[in-house]
Short mmCIF file of C-alpha atoms in Angstrom, two decimals:
data_model
loop_
_atom_site.label_atom_id
_atom_site.label_comp_id
_atom_site.label_asym_id
_atom_site.label_seq_id
_atom_site.Cartn_x
_atom_site.Cartn_y
_atom_site.Cartn_z
CA ALA A 1434 10.13 5.70 -23.10
CA GLN A 1435 11.31 8.57 -20.96
CA LYS A 1436 12.94 7.83 -17.66
CA ILE A 1437 14.07 10.24 -14.97
CA THR A 1438 16.20 8.97 -12.12
CA GLN A 1439 16.90 10.68 -8.83
CA THR A 1440 19.15 8.39 -6.79
CA GLN A 1441 19.20 10.39 -3.55
CA PRO A 1442 16.02 9.81 -1.53
CA GLY A 1443 17.28 12.16 1.18
CA MET A 1444 20.04 14.73 1.56
CA PHE A 1445 21.28 16.85 4.44
CA VAL A 1446 23.20 20.11 4.14
CA GLN A 1447 24.42 22.69 6.62
CA GLU A 1448 22.95 26.14 6.35
CA LYS A 1449 24.98 28.45 4.06
CA GLU A 1450 26.68 25.56 2.32
CA ALA A 1451 26.11 24.45 -1.28
CA VAL A 1452 24.38 21.20 -2.20
CA THR A 1453 24.01 19.23 -5.42
CA LEU A 1454 20.92 17.15 -6.16
CA ASP A 1455 21.41 14.50 -8.81
CA CYS A 1456 19.21 13.80 -11.80
CA THR A 1457 19.80 11.59 -14.83
CA TYR A 1458 17.48 11.29 -17.78
CA ASP A 1459 17.07 8.96 -20.68
CA THR A 1460 15.67 9.97 -24.04
CA SER A 1461 16.54 9.46 -27.68
CA ASP A 1462 14.70 12.63 -28.67
CA PRO A 1463 17.14 15.41 -29.69
CA SER A 1464 14.66 18.05 -28.51
CA TYR A 1465 13.80 17.99 -24.83
CA GLY A 1466 13.62 20.14 -21.74
CA LEU A 1467 14.61 19.56 -18.15
CA PHE A 1468 12.92 21.12 -15.13
CA TRP A 1469 13.42 21.30 -11.40
CA TYR A 1470 10.57 21.85 -8.99
CA LYS A 1471 10.44 22.35 -5.25
CA GLN A 1472 7.62 20.98 -3.14
CA PRO A 1473 7.55 22.27 0.44
CA SER A 1474 5.56 20.54 3.14
CA SER A 1475 2.56 22.72 2.24
CA GLY A 1476 2.32 20.72 -0.99
CA GLU A 1477 2.44 23.23 -3.83
CA MET A 1478 4.76 22.75 -6.78
CA ILE A 1479 7.20 25.63 -7.19
CA PHE A 1480 9.12 26.01 -10.45
CA LEU A 1481 12.84 26.59 -9.97
CA ILE A 1482 14.75 26.30 -13.23
CA TYR A 1483 14.61 25.07 -16.82
CA GLN A 1484 17.23 23.82 -19.29
CA GLY A 1485 16.56 23.20 -22.96
CA SER A 1486 18.49 20.51 -24.82
CA TYR A 1487 19.83 23.06 -27.30
CA ASP A 1488 20.81 25.64 -24.71
CA GLN A 1489 24.54 26.25 -24.88
CA GLN A 1490 24.96 27.51 -21.34
CA ASN A 1491 23.88 26.07 -18.03
CA ALA A 1492 20.74 27.68 -16.68
CA THR A 1493 20.92 29.83 -13.55
CA GLU A 1494 18.19 31.44 -11.46
CA GLY A 1495 19.44 33.26 -8.38
CA ARG A 1496 20.88 30.66 -5.99
CA TYR A 1497 19.87 27.81 -8.29
CA SER A 1498 21.95 26.54 -11.17
CA LEU A 1499 21.59 23.51 -13.37
CA ASN A 1500 24.72 21.52 -14.14
CA PHE A 1501 23.78 20.18 -17.58
CA GLN A 1502 26.04 17.43 -18.93
CA LYS A 1503 24.45 16.32 -22.16
CA ALA A 1504 26.80 13.46 -22.97
CA ARG A 1505 26.24 11.95 -19.52
CA LYS A 1506 22.51 12.73 -19.63
CA SER A 1507 22.63 14.42 -16.29
CA ALA A 1508 20.94 17.59 -15.09
CA ASN A 1509 21.98 18.17 -11.51
CA LEU A 1510 20.58 21.02 -9.45
CA VAL A 1511 23.05 23.08 -7.45
CA ILE A 1512 21.74 25.22 -4.61
CA SER A 1513 24.27 27.69 -3.31
CA ALA A 1514 24.24 29.18 0.20
CA SER A 1515 21.49 26.91 1.50
CA GLN A 1516 18.80 28.43 3.68
CA LEU A 1517 16.48 26.79 6.20
CA GLY A 1518 13.60 27.55 3.86
CA ASP A 1519 15.18 25.33 1.22
CA SER A 1520 14.13 22.26 3.19
CA ALA A 1521 11.66 20.55 0.87
CA MET A 1522 11.20 17.78 -1.67
CA TYR A 1523 12.88 18.48 -5.00
CA PHE A 1524 11.76 16.94 -8.26
CA CYS A 1525 13.53 16.70 -11.58
CA ALA A 1526 11.33 16.44 -14.67
CA GLN A 1527 11.79 15.92 -18.39
CA PHE A 1528 9.73 17.04 -21.36
CA SER A 1529 10.29 15.23 -24.64
CA GLY A 1530 9.52 17.10 -27.84
CA SER A 1531 8.22 14.02 -29.64
CA ALA A 1532 6.45 12.19 -26.81
CA ARG A 1533 5.18 15.50 -25.40
CA GLN A 1534 4.95 13.94 -21.96
CA LEU A 1535 6.23 15.66 -18.86
CA THR A 1536 7.76 12.97 -16.66
CA PHE A 1537 8.95 13.36 -13.08
CA GLY A 1538 11.58 11.61 -11.01
CA SER A 1539 10.90 10.16 -7.58
CA GLY A 1540 12.28 13.19 -5.77
CA THR A 1541 14.96 14.07 -3.21
CA GLN A 1542 14.03 15.22 0.29
CA LEU A 1543 16.47 17.99 1.25
CA THR A 1544 16.91 18.99 4.86
CA VAL A 1545 18.90 22.10 5.71
CA LEU A 1546 20.47 21.96 9.17
CA PRO A 1547 21.05 25.09 11.27
CA ASN B 1427 -4.38 36.10 -13.33
CA ALA B 1428 -5.55 32.82 -11.81
CA GLY B 1429 -3.14 30.48 -13.62
CA VAL B 1430 -4.20 26.86 -13.06
CA THR B 1431 -7.18 26.19 -10.83
CA GLN B 1432 -8.28 22.78 -9.60
CA THR B 1433 -11.75 22.02 -8.29
CA PRO B 1434 -12.40 20.66 -5.67
CA LYS B 1435 -9.49 20.99 -3.24
CA PHE B 1436 -10.64 18.14 -1.01
CA ARG B 1437 -13.06 15.27 -1.47
CA VAL B 1438 -14.03 12.09 0.33
CA LEU B 1439 -15.67 9.37 -1.74
CA LYS B 1440 -17.12 6.02 -0.91
CA THR B 1441 -15.88 3.00 -2.83
CA GLY B 1442 -17.78 2.70 -6.08
CA GLN B 1443 -18.83 6.33 -6.31
CA SER B 1444 -17.88 8.47 -9.28
CA MET B 1445 -16.57 12.00 -9.49
CA THR B 1446 -14.96 14.49 -11.82
CA LEU B 1447 -11.99 16.72 -11.07
CA LEU B 1448 -11.82 19.95 -13.01
CA CYS B 1449 -8.64 21.69 -14.10
CA ALA B 1450 -8.98 25.15 -15.61
CA GLN B 1451 -6.21 27.34 -17.00
CA ASP B 1452 -6.45 30.88 -18.28
CA MET B 1453 -3.07 31.08 -20.04
CA ASN B 1454 -4.16 29.64 -23.41
CA HIS B 1455 -1.80 26.70 -22.95
CA GLU B 1456 -1.92 23.81 -25.39
CA TYR B 1457 -0.63 21.03 -23.17
CA MET B 1458 -2.33 19.87 -20.00
CA TYR B 1459 -1.47 17.01 -17.64
CA TRP B 1460 -3.01 15.07 -14.78
CA TYR B 1461 -0.78 13.48 -12.13
CA ARG B 1462 -1.25 11.59 -8.92
CA GLN B 1463 1.13 11.79 -5.99
CA ASP B 1464 1.12 9.15 -3.30
CA PRO B 1465 2.77 9.75 0.09
CA GLY B 1466 6.53 10.17 -0.14
CA MET B 1467 6.55 9.57 -3.87
CA GLY B 1468 6.94 11.48 -7.08
CA LEU B 1469 4.30 12.53 -9.55
CA ARG B 1470 3.00 9.83 -11.86
CA LEU B 1471 1.36 10.85 -15.12
CA ILE B 1472 -2.22 9.63 -15.51
CA HIS B 1473 -3.38 11.23 -18.76
CA TYR B 1474 -2.39 14.23 -20.80
CA SER B 1475 -3.63 16.37 -23.67
CA VAL B 1476 -1.72 18.22 -26.36
CA GLY B 1477 -4.67 20.25 -27.56
CA GLU B 1478 -8.42 20.71 -27.53
CA GLY B 1479 -10.18 17.47 -28.36
CA THR B 1480 -7.10 15.28 -27.86
CA THR B 1481 -6.11 13.04 -24.96
CA ALA B 1482 -3.47 10.37 -24.39
CA LYS B 1483 -2.61 7.83 -21.72
CA GLY B 1484 0.25 8.33 -19.35
CA GLU B 1485 1.97 5.95 -16.99
CA VAL B 1486 -1.00 5.01 -14.76
CA PRO B 1487 -4.25 5.52 -16.74
CA ASP B 1488 -6.30 2.58 -15.46
CA GLY B 1489 -9.44 3.57 -13.59
CA TYR B 1490 -9.43 7.11 -14.95
CA ASN B 1491 -10.91 8.87 -17.96
CA VAL B 1492 -10.31 12.38 -19.25
CA SER B 1493 -11.83 14.90 -21.62
CA ARG B 1494 -10.62 18.16 -23.17
CA LEU B 1495 -13.69 19.61 -24.85
CA LYS B 1496 -12.48 23.16 -24.34
CA LYS B 1497 -8.87 24.29 -24.53
CA GLN B 1498 -8.94 25.83 -21.10
CA ASN B 1499 -10.42 22.84 -19.27
CA PHE B 1500 -9.12 19.33 -18.64
CA LEU B 1501 -11.41 16.99 -16.74
CA LEU B 1502 -10.36 13.85 -14.87
CA GLY B 1503 -13.06 11.31 -14.12
CA LEU B 1504 -13.19 8.37 -11.75
CA GLU B 1505 -16.04 6.10 -12.80
CA SER B 1506 -15.95 3.73 -9.82
CA ALA B 1507 -13.61 4.93 -7.11
CA ALA B 1508 -11.37 2.46 -5.29
CA PRO B 1509 -9.32 2.93 -2.09
CA SER B 1510 -6.17 2.59 -4.25
CA GLN B 1511 -7.12 5.89 -5.86
CA THR B 1512 -6.67 7.74 -2.60
CA SER B 1513 -4.03 10.28 -3.51
CA VAL B 1514 -3.25 13.92 -4.18
CA TYR B 1515 -4.03 14.87 -7.76
CA PHE B 1516 -2.21 17.64 -9.58
CA CYS B 1517 -3.01 19.29 -12.85
CA ALA B 1518 -0.39 21.15 -14.89
CA SER B 1519 -0.31 23.13 -18.11
CA ARG B 1520 2.43 24.21 -20.45
CA HIS B 1521 2.72 26.12 -23.71
CA PRO B 1522 5.18 24.64 -26.16
CA PRO B 1523 7.57 25.25 -27.73
CA THR B 1524 8.51 28.43 -25.95
CA GLY B 1525 7.17 27.48 -22.55
CA THR B 1526 9.97 27.00 -20.09
CA GLU B 1527 7.71 26.37 -17.13
CA ALA B 1528 4.86 23.98 -16.45
CA PHE B 1529 2.30 25.66 -14.21
CA PHE B 1530 0.64 23.59 -11.52
CA GLY B 1531 -2.66 23.76 -9.74
CA GLN B 1532 -2.79 23.63 -5.98
CA GLY B 1533 -3.72 19.96 -5.88
CA THR B 1534 -6.83 17.96 -4.96
CA ARG B 1535 -6.67 15.66 -1.97
CA LEU B 1536 -8.95 12.69 -2.62
CA THR B 1537 -9.76 10.02 -0.06
CA VAL B 1538 -11.70 6.91 -1.03
CA VAL B 1539 -13.13 5.00 1.93
#
């Protein structure tokens, strides 16, 4: 069974600093994908970044990058130059090619301090 | 381009009543998912579908049924609503194997009293 673990229920970061949100996954499937989503207080799910298991390089999207360490089964999200608007809940998710489920972690509440 | 649309956005049910939530996507995606999100928690998978006419159970399927008669629609049914089913429900769709994003609906806030 797939399992996604986010061990940081809450994180604080000063504006303009970088922050890393942790995510570990567990799958025996060689083909899988990892996602990060942002959920602001308004409730919608906003896609941030995707990493495929066969991708050679870490994914980047603007201020977001995914630190993919396959051997450690970790897929941490790095947000550079934090902004006040980054305050939200962040979810890591895994898609398994064989199970075809899309499974989410419990989330990390990020608060950016002015 | 509407993406993923959930109907209704809000609903209040009495215990024991039934209802159906509709998820419609216009992106020709194969995979569709139903989740529930309880306050302060992550998304838990209820049921999912990997194609028209197919459905499968997720992590928390009890008390729910689903149908995927048409590729673009994924219906979630509550036969006899219980207060424990008070939650926000999200639908998502994705197109494998090239899809690098799962698209979400705006959510349905359901209260069972």
